[in-house]
PDB file of C-alpha atoms in Angstrom:
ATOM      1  CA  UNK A  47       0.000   0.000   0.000  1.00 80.00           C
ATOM      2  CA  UNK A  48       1.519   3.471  -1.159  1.00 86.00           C
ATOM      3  CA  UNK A  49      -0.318   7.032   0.196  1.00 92.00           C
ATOM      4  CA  UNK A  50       0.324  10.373  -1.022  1.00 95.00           C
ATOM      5  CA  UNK A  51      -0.071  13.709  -0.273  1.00 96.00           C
ATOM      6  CA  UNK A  52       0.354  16.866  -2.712  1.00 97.00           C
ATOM      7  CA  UNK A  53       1.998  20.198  -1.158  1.00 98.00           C
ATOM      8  CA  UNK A  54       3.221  23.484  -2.991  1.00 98.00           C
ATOM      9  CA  UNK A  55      -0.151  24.527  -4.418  1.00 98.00           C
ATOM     10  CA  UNK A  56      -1.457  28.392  -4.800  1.00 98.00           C
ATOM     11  CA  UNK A  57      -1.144  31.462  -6.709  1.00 98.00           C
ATOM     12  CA  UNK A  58       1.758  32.439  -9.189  1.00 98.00           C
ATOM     13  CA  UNK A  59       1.872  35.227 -11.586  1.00 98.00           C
ATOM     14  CA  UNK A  60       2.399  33.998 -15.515  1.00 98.00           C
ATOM     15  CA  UNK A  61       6.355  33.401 -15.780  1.00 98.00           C
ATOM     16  CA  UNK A  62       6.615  32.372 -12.307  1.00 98.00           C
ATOM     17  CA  UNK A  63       7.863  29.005 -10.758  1.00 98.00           C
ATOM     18  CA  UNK A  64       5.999  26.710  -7.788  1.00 98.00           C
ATOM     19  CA  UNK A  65       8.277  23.859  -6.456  1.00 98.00           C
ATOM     20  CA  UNK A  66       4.631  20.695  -6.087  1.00 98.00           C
ATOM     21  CA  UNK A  67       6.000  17.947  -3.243  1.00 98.00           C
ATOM     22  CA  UNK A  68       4.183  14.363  -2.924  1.00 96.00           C
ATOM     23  CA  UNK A  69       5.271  12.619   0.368  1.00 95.00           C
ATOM     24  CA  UNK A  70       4.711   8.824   0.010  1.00 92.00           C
ATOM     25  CA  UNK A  71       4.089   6.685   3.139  1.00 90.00           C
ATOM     26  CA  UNK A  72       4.738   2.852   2.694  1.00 79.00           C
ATOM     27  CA  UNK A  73       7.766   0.401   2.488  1.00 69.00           C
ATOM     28  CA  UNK A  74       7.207  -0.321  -1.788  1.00 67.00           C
ATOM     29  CA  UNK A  75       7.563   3.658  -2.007  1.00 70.00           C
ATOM     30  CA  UNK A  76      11.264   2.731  -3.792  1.00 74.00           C
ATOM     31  CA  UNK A  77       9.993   0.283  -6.493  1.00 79.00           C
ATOM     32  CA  UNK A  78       7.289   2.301  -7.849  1.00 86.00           C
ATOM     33  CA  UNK A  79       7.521   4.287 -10.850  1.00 93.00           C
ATOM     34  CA  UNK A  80       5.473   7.748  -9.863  1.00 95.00           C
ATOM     35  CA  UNK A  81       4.156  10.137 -11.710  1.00 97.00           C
ATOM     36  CA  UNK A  82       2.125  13.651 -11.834  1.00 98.00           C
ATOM     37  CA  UNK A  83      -0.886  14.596 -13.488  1.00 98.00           C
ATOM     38  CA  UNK A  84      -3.461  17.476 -13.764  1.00 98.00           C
ATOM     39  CA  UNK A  85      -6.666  18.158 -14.709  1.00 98.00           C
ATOM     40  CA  UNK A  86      -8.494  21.673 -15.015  1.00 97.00           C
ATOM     41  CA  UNK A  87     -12.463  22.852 -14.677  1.00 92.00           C
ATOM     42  CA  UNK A  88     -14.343  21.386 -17.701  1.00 94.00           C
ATOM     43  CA  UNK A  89     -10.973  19.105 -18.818  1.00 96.00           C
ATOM     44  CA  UNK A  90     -10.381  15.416 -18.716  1.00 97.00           C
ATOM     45  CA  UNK A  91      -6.608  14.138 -16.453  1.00 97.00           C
ATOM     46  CA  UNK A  92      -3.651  14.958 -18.358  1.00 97.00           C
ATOM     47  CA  UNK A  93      -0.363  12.977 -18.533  1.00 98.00           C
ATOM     48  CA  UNK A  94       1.984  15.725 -16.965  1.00 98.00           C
ATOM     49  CA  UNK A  95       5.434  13.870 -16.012  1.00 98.00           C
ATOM     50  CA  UNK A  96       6.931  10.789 -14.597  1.00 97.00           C
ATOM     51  CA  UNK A  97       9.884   9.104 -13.389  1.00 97.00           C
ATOM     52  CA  UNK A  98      11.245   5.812 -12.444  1.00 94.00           C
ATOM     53  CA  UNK A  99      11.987   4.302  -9.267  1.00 89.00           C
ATOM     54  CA  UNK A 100      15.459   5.402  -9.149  1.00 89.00           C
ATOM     55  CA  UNK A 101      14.803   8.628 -10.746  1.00 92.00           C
ATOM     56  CA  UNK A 102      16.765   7.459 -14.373  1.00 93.00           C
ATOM     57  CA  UNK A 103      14.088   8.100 -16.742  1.00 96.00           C
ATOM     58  CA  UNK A 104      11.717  10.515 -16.825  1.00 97.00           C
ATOM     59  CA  UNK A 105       8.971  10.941 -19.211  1.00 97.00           C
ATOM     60  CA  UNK A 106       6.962  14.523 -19.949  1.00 98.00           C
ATOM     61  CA  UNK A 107       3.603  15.613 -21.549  1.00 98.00           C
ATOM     62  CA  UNK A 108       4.793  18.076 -25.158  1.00 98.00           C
ATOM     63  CA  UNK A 109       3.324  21.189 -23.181  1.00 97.00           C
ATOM     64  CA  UNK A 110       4.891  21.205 -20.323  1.00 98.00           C
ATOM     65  CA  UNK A 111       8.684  19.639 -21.527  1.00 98.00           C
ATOM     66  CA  UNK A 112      11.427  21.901 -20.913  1.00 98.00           C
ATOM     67  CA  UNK A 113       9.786  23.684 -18.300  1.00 98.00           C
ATOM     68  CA  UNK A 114       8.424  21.355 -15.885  1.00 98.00           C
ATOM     69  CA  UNK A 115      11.035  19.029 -13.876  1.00 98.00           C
ATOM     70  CA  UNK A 116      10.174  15.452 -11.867  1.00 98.00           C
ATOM     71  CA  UNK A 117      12.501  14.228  -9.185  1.00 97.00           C
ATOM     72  CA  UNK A 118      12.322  12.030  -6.195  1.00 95.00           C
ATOM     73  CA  UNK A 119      14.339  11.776  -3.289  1.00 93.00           C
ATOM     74  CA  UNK A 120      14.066   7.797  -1.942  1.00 89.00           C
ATOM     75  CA  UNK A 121      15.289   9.018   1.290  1.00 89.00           C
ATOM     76  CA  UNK A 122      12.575  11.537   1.839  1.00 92.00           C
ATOM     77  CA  UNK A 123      10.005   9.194   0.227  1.00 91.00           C
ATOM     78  CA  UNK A 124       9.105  12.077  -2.034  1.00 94.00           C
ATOM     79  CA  UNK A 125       8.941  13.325  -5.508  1.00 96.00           C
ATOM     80  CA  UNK A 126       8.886  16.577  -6.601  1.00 98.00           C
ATOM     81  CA  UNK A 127       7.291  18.738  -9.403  1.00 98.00           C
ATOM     82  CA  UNK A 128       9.512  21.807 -10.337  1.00 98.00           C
ATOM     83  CA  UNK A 129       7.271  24.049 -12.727  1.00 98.00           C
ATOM     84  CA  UNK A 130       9.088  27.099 -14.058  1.00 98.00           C
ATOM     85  CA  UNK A 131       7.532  29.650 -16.842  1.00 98.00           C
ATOM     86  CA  UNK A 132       4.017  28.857 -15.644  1.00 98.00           C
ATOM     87  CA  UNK A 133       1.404  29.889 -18.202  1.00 98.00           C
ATOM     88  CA  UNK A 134      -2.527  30.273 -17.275  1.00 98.00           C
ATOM     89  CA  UNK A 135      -2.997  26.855 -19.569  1.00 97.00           C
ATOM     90  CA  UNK A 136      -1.025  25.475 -16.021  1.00 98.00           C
ATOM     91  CA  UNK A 137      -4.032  26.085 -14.080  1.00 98.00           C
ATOM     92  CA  UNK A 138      -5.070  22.710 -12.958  1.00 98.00           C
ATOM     93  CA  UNK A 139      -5.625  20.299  -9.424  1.00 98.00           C
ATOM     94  CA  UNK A 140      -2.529  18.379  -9.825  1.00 98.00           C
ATOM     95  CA  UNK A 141      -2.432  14.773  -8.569  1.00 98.00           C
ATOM     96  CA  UNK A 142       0.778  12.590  -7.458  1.00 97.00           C
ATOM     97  CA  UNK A 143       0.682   8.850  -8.753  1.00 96.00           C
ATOM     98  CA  UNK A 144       2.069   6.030  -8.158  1.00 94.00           C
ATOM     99  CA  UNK A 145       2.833   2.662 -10.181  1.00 91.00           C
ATOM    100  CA  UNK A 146       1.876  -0.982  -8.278  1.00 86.00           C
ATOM    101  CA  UNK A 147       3.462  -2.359 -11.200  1.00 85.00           C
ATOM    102  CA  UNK A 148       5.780  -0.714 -12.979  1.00 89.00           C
ATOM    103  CA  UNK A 149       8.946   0.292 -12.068  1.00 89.00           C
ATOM    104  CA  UNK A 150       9.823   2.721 -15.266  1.00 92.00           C
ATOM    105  CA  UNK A 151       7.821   6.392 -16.118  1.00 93.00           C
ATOM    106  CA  UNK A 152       4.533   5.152 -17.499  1.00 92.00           C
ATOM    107  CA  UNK A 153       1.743   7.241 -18.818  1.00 93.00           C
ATOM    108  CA  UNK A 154      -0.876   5.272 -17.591  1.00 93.00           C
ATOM    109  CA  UNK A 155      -1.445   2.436 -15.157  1.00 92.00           C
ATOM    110  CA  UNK A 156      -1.235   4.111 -11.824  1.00 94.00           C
ATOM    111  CA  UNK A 157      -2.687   2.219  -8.844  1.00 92.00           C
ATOM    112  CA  UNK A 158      -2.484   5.161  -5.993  1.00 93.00           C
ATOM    113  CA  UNK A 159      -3.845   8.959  -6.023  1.00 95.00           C
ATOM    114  CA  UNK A 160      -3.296  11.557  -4.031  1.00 97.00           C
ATOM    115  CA  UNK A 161      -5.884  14.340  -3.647  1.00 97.00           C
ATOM    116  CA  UNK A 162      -4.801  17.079  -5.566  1.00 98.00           C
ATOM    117  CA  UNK A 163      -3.174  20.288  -4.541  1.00 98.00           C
ATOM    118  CA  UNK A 164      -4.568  23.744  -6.848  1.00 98.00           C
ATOM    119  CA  UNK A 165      -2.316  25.493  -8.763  1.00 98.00           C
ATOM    120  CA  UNK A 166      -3.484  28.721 -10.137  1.00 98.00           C
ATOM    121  CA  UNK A 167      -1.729  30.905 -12.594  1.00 98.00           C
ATOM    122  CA  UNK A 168      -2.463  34.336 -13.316  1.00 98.00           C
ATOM    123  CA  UNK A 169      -2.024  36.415 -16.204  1.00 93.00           C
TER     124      UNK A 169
END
């Protein structure tokens, strides 16, 4: 059993950066491939990022490559969401995932959710 809870939500201006944390409780935390996803008012989840369990591979949506960064820290049991140059097309509930299965980025197939931490970006 993995849990997760989202942390770094709120308010940024366009152009601005928000640093999104997902601490992961449970002893399979290391094997599990995680990843992040969002989804905004009236949209469908999107694929945003992942990464393996070791943090070798990473895998991004087209929209958000080259500005948003995935890590994890095995130590800390968390992964991280760097987003720089936010745009208002950002604005979303993002959601921390995590793989029961797979052990390298994936963009589907996730087994556990967190509950979403709001991101809103201004223009």
């Amino acid at each position: 059993q993995v849990q997760l809870v989202e942390s770094g939500g709120g308010l940024v201006q366009a152009g601005g950066s928000l640093r999104l944390s997902c601490a992961a409780s449970g002893r399979t935390f290391s094997t599990n491939a995680m990843g992040w996803f969002r989804q905004a008012p009236g949209k469908e989840r999107e694929f945003v990022a992942a990464i393996s369990w070791n943090g070798g591979s990473t895998l991004y949506t087209d929209s958000v490559k080259g500005r948003f960064t995935i890590s994890r820290d095995n130590a800390k049991n968390t992964v991280y969401l760097q987003m720089n140059s936010l745009k208002p097309e950002d604005t979303a509930v993002y959601y921390c995932a995590a793989s029961r299965v797979h052990s390298q980025p994936v963009l589907q197939g996730y087994s556990y959710w967190g509950r979403g931490t709001q991101v809103t970006v201004s223009s």
